[in-house]
Tab-separated table of C-alpha atoms in Angstrom:
chain	number	residue	atom	x	y	z
Z	1	MET	CA	49.288	146.577	82.021
Z	2	ARG	CA	50.749	143.116	81.543
Z	3	ASN	CA	54.149	144.223	82.886
Z	4	ARG	CA	52.454	145.735	85.894
Z	5	LEU	CA	50.669	142.463	86.651
Z	6	ILE	CA	53.979	140.580	86.325
Z	7	VAL	CA	55.646	142.982	88.773
Z	8	LEU	CA	52.779	142.584	91.254
Z	9	ALA	CA	52.898	138.809	90.909
Z	10	LEU	CA	56.649	138.740	91.533
Z	11	ALA	CA	56.251	141.012	94.534
Z	12	PHE	CA	53.635	138.664	95.945
Z	13	VAL	CA	55.918	135.672	95.392
Z	14	PHE	CA	58.852	137.389	97.125
Z	15	LEU	CA	56.614	138.388	100.045
Z	16	ALA	CA	55.358	134.822	100.417
Z	17	LEU	CA	58.934	133.512	100.331
Z	18	ALA	CA	60.020	136.031	102.977
Z	19	VAL	CA	57.141	135.054	105.251
Z	20	GLY	CA	57.921	131.389	104.708
Z	21	ILE	CA	61.615	131.841	105.501
Z	22	GLU	CA	60.844	133.880	108.628
Z	23	SER	CA	58.382	131.234	109.754
Z	24	PHE	CA	60.972	128.515	109.178
Z	25	LEU	CA	63.655	130.356	111.144
Z	26	ARG	CA	61.321	131.343	113.978
Z	27	PRO	CA	61.740	129.089	117.036
Z	28	ARG	CA	59.074	126.413	117.035
Z	29	ALA	CA	57.019	125.270	119.963
Z	30	PHE	CA	58.194	121.793	120.785
Z	31	PRO	CA	56.439	121.288	124.083
Z	32	PRO	CA	58.671	119.431	126.519
Z	33	ASP	CA	57.382	116.033	127.547
Z	34	ARG	CA	54.541	116.953	129.898
Z	35	ALA	CA	54.716	113.595	131.625
Z	36	LYS	CA	58.292	114.437	132.554
Z	37	PHE	CA	57.830	118.192	133.086
Z	38	PRO	CA	54.201	118.742	134.128
Z	39	ILE	CA	54.640	122.239	135.600
Z	40	ARG	CA	54.572	125.118	133.084
Z	41	GLY	CA	55.194	128.792	133.759
Z	42	VAL	CA	55.742	132.185	132.163
Z	43	ASP	CA	58.137	135.044	132.760
Z	44	VAL	CA	56.856	138.537	132.046
Z	45	SER	CA	57.621	142.229	132.255
Z	46	HIS	CA	56.036	145.475	131.085
Z	47	HIS	CA	56.613	144.275	127.505
Z	48	GLN	CA	53.562	142.012	127.850
Z	49	GLY	CA	51.305	144.951	128.693
Z	50	LYS	CA	48.091	144.389	130.632
Z	51	ILE	CA	47.720	140.712	131.557
Z	52	ASP	CA	44.520	138.872	132.435
Z	53	TRP	CA	45.985	136.529	135.034
Z	54	GLN	CA	42.781	134.565	135.598
Z	55	ARG	CA	42.826	133.527	131.934
Z	56	VAL	CA	46.556	132.796	132.135
Z	57	ALA	CA	46.026	130.514	135.119
Z	58	ALA	CA	43.292	128.670	133.233
Z	59	ASP	CA	45.612	128.044	130.265
Z	60	ASP	CA	47.899	125.427	131.822
Z	61	VAL	CA	50.170	127.937	133.591
Z	62	THR	CA	51.169	127.213	137.197
Z	63	PHE	CA	53.917	129.717	137.998
Z	64	ALA	CA	55.000	133.200	136.962
Z	65	ILE	CA	58.345	134.931	137.378
Z	66	ILE	CA	57.854	138.656	137.076
Z	67	LYS	CA	60.387	141.370	136.332
Z	68	ALA	CA	60.762	143.586	139.379
Z	69	THR	CA	63.831	145.738	138.866
Z	70	GLU	CA	66.781	146.623	136.667
Z	71	GLY	CA	70.054	148.184	137.712
Z	72	GLY	CA	70.225	150.471	140.710
Z	73	ASP	CA	67.037	152.498	140.382
Z	74	HIS	CA	64.619	151.159	137.767
Z	75	VAL	CA	61.444	149.382	138.894
Z	76	ASP	CA	59.243	147.719	136.265
Z	77	ASP	CA	56.026	149.727	136.276
Z	78	THR	CA	53.840	146.622	135.959
Z	79	PHE	CA	55.551	144.591	138.693
Z	80	ALA	CA	53.314	145.340	141.662
Z	81	THR	CA	50.131	144.790	139.649
Z	82	ASN	CA	51.403	141.607	138.012
Z	83	LEU	CA	52.565	140.182	141.327
Z	84	ARG	CA	49.288	140.924	143.081
Z	85	GLU	CA	47.022	139.698	140.287
Z	86	ALA	CA	49.044	136.587	139.447
Z	87	ARG	CA	49.010	135.601	143.120
Z	88	ALA	CA	45.254	136.226	143.304
Z	89	ALA	CA	44.813	133.930	140.285
Z	90	GLY	CA	46.451	131.129	142.254
Z	91	LEU	CA	49.871	131.074	140.588
Z	92	ALA	CA	53.148	130.504	142.405
Z	93	VAL	CA	54.902	133.833	141.892
Z	94	GLY	CA	58.462	135.088	141.992
Z	95	ALA	CA	60.503	138.139	141.017
Z	96	TYR	CA	63.587	138.679	138.894
Z	97	HIS	CA	66.194	141.411	138.603
Z	98	PHE	CA	67.983	142.410	135.395
Z	99	PHE	CA	71.608	142.783	136.439
Z	100	THR	CA	73.405	145.683	134.773
Z	101	PHE	CA	77.157	145.928	134.253
Z	102	CYS	CA	77.403	149.621	135.081
Z	103	ARG	CA	76.013	149.796	138.624
Z	104	PRO	CA	77.471	148.326	141.818
Z	105	GLY	CA	75.888	145.080	142.900
Z	106	ALA	CA	75.090	146.486	146.340
Z	107	ASP	CA	73.052	149.324	144.792
Z	108	GLN	CA	71.164	146.837	142.647
Z	109	ALA	CA	70.407	144.693	145.686
Z	110	LYS	CA	68.918	147.698	147.499
Z	111	ASN	CA	66.714	148.411	144.499
Z	112	PHE	CA	65.428	144.829	144.347
Z	113	ILE	CA	64.855	144.524	148.090
Z	114	SER	CA	62.951	147.814	148.227
Z	115	ALA	CA	60.639	146.802	145.350
Z	116	VAL	CA	59.875	143.177	146.234
Z	117	PRO	CA	57.768	142.422	149.336
Z	118	SER	CA	59.828	140.180	151.612
Z	119	GLY	CA	56.938	139.267	153.903
Z	120	GLU	CA	55.042	137.334	151.226
Z	121	GLN	CA	55.473	133.782	149.976
Z	122	LEU	CA	57.632	133.856	146.836
Z	123	LEU	CA	59.653	131.638	144.568
Z	124	PRO	CA	63.421	132.141	144.980
Z	125	PRO	CA	64.727	135.486	143.668
Z	126	VAL	CA	66.226	135.365	140.187
Z	127	VAL	CA	69.093	137.426	138.785
Z	128	ASP	CA	69.163	137.809	135.000
Z	129	ILE	CA	72.589	138.154	133.326
Z	130	GLU	CA	72.673	138.930	129.627
Z	131	PHE	CA	74.313	141.184	127.061
Z	132	HIS	CA	71.175	142.314	125.209
Z	133	GLY	CA	69.971	145.626	126.585
Z	134	ASN	CA	72.875	145.853	129.012
Z	135	CYS	CA	75.586	148.481	129.477
Z	136	PRO	CA	78.139	148.451	126.629
Z	137	ARG	CA	81.162	147.820	128.844
Z	138	ARG	CA	81.511	144.137	129.615
Z	139	PRO	CA	83.305	143.455	132.886
Z	140	SER	CA	85.886	140.748	133.324
Z	141	PRO	CA	84.609	137.518	134.901
Z	142	ALA	CA	86.260	138.477	138.196
Z	143	GLU	CA	84.706	141.957	138.147
Z	144	LEU	CA	81.249	140.600	137.386
Z	145	ASN	CA	81.477	137.957	140.073
Z	146	ALA	CA	82.508	140.493	142.713
Z	147	GLU	CA	79.480	142.672	141.947
Z	148	LEU	CA	77.194	139.647	141.656
Z	149	VAL	CA	78.248	138.411	145.102
Z	150	ALA	CA	77.600	141.933	146.448
Z	151	PHE	CA	74.086	141.605	145.046
Z	152	LEU	CA	73.411	138.035	146.162
Z	153	ALA	CA	74.446	138.373	149.810
Z	154	PRO	CA	71.863	140.985	150.890
Z	155	VAL	CA	69.139	139.637	148.579
Z	156	GLU	CA	69.445	136.089	149.910
Z	157	ALA	CA	69.550	137.375	153.470
Z	158	ALA	CA	66.409	139.451	152.888
Z	159	PHE	CA	64.364	136.657	151.283
Z	160	GLY	CA	65.834	133.666	153.091
Z	161	LYS	CA	66.367	131.589	149.953
Z	162	PRO	CA	69.290	130.934	147.611
Z	163	ALA	CA	68.879	132.902	144.397
Z	164	ILE	CA	68.606	131.335	140.955
Z	165	ILE	CA	70.782	132.614	138.107
Z	166	TYR	CA	69.478	133.061	134.560
Z	167	ILE	CA	72.250	133.559	132.027
Z	168	THR	CA	71.744	133.682	128.263
Z	169	ASP	CA	73.553	131.523	125.731
Z	170	GLU	CA	75.443	134.617	124.570
Z	171	ALA	CA	76.754	135.567	128.013
Z	172	ALA	CA	77.330	132.057	129.327
Z	173	PRO	CA	80.656	131.346	127.553
Z	174	ALA	CA	82.194	134.475	129.072
Z	175	TYR	CA	80.859	134.186	132.602
Z	176	SER	CA	79.087	130.945	133.450
Z	177	ALA	CA	82.126	129.077	134.766
Z	178	HIS	CA	83.403	132.044	136.784
Z	179	ILE	CA	80.434	133.314	138.775
Z	180	ALA	CA	78.873	132.356	142.092
Z	181	VAL	CA	77.560	128.799	142.242
Z	182	ARG	CA	73.771	128.857	142.285
Z	183	GLU	CA	71.059	126.776	140.698
Z	184	ARG	CA	70.339	127.799	137.121
Z	185	TRP	CA	67.476	128.787	134.910
Z	186	LEU	CA	68.502	127.670	131.414
Z	187	ARG	CA	67.428	129.060	128.055
Z	188	SER	CA	67.380	126.497	125.243
Z	189	LEU	CA	65.026	127.262	122.364
Z	190	ALA	CA	66.009	124.644	119.809
Z	191	MET	CA	66.539	121.524	121.888
Z	192	PRO	CA	66.423	120.281	125.463
Z	193	PRO	CA	69.202	121.638	127.722
Z	194	LYS	CA	72.490	119.766	127.527
Z	195	GLU	CA	73.092	120.416	131.198
Z	196	GLU	CA	71.344	118.235	133.754
Z	197	ASP	CA	71.464	120.603	136.741
Z	198	TRP	CA	68.725	123.227	136.319
Z	199	VAL	CA	65.544	124.480	137.993
Z	200	TYR	CA	63.693	126.174	135.122
Z	201	TRP	CA	64.010	125.618	131.387
Z	202	GLN	CA	62.906	128.447	129.088
Z	203	TYR	CA	61.989	126.509	125.961
Z	204	LEU	CA	60.233	129.170	123.903
Z	205	ASP	CA	60.359	132.958	123.675
Z	206	THR	CA	57.516	133.310	121.178
Z	207	GLY	CA	54.870	131.406	123.096
Z	208	ARG	CA	51.207	132.257	123.207
Z	209	VAL	CA	49.057	132.076	126.330
Z	210	ASP	CA	45.445	133.049	126.792
Z	211	GLY	CA	45.272	136.336	128.687
Z	212	ILE	CA	48.544	137.728	127.264
Z	213	ASP	CA	48.610	139.681	124.004
Z	214	GLY	CA	51.562	138.719	121.795
Z	215	ASP	CA	54.610	136.632	122.520
Z	216	VAL	CA	55.622	135.455	125.976
Z	217	ASP	CA	58.453	133.291	127.328
Z	218	LEU	CA	57.389	129.753	128.241
Z	219	ASN	CA	59.180	127.637	130.820
Z	220	VAL	CA	58.948	124.312	132.557
Z	221	LEU	CA	60.040	123.358	136.041
Z	222	LYS	CA	62.324	120.406	136.611
Z	223	GLY	CA	60.165	118.335	138.904
Z	224	GLY	CA	56.503	118.095	139.781
Z	225	PRO	CA	54.134	119.760	142.260
Z	226	ALA	CA	56.257	118.759	145.261
Z	227	ARG	CA	59.271	120.571	143.820
Z	228	LEU	CA	57.200	123.673	143.118
Z	229	SER	CA	55.859	123.618	146.670
Z	230	GLU	CA	59.421	123.322	147.983
Z	231	LEU	CA	60.552	126.361	145.989
Z	232	PHE	CA	57.454	128.406	146.825
Z	233	GLY	CA	57.394	127.392	150.472
Z	234	ALA	CA	58.066	129.743	153.307
Z	235	ALA	CA	61.661	130.879	153.705
Z	236	PRO	CA	63.643	128.763	156.170
Z	237	ASP	CA	64.543	130.363	159.468
Z	238	SER	CA	68.146	131.124	160.318
Z	239	SER	CA	68.573	127.834	162.178
Z	240	SER	CA	67.684	125.700	159.165
Z	241	SER	CA	70.073	124.108	156.710
Z	242	GLY	CA	68.838	126.140	153.743
Z	243	THR	CA	71.934	128.301	153.607
Z	244	PRO	CA	73.044	129.375	150.108
Z	245	ARG	CA	76.170	127.706	148.805
Z	246	SER	CA	79.292	129.812	148.928
Z	247	PRO	CA	80.452	131.400	145.676
């Protein structure tokens, strides 16, 4: 009996240590300076399940970037609902596309354009480039850029705004310096971004927000309400100077 109690006690100690180590290694919420970055947002997909957007909007969230598509034929099955309900809750909304390495960029552009309503006010389209969950073959920088440009050209023409590129820390060393020049959405979970030129900063991927069950990505916008209004504003007409920069 005594030996059994010792074994149970040791098991409890090891479990407590494991939980403590996991908690220590887990990215911590270090809210960015709200005086400097007053606009907070989330990015979501079907992984967040059913979202109560009215509660989200009441919990210090101003914008939402919602997964629309992936590759050449996949549409996130919660996109239309999330877009409609987040907009109804008063959030500035936008859509992102997960860019795959095994489908032509032109096919992916068609998928995104067909899924995202172009006649509604939206934040600039976002293209997500990362290794996790992507096709196993990794293209050369030149190959990726060619397909990315084939995606960007029709998407930017359809929505009238330069796209924003999100690229993970893992993929950035291979591709960041070699792809089309667009404003960036940076992911930096342990410290503020080293780069100065960014639009969104994803500072936590284990955030909690009222109205969303479980973890959610948290972001801040570089700039205040005027910058958000500029991004969310109506697309410029063809005679304006808002032409995307060349790759």
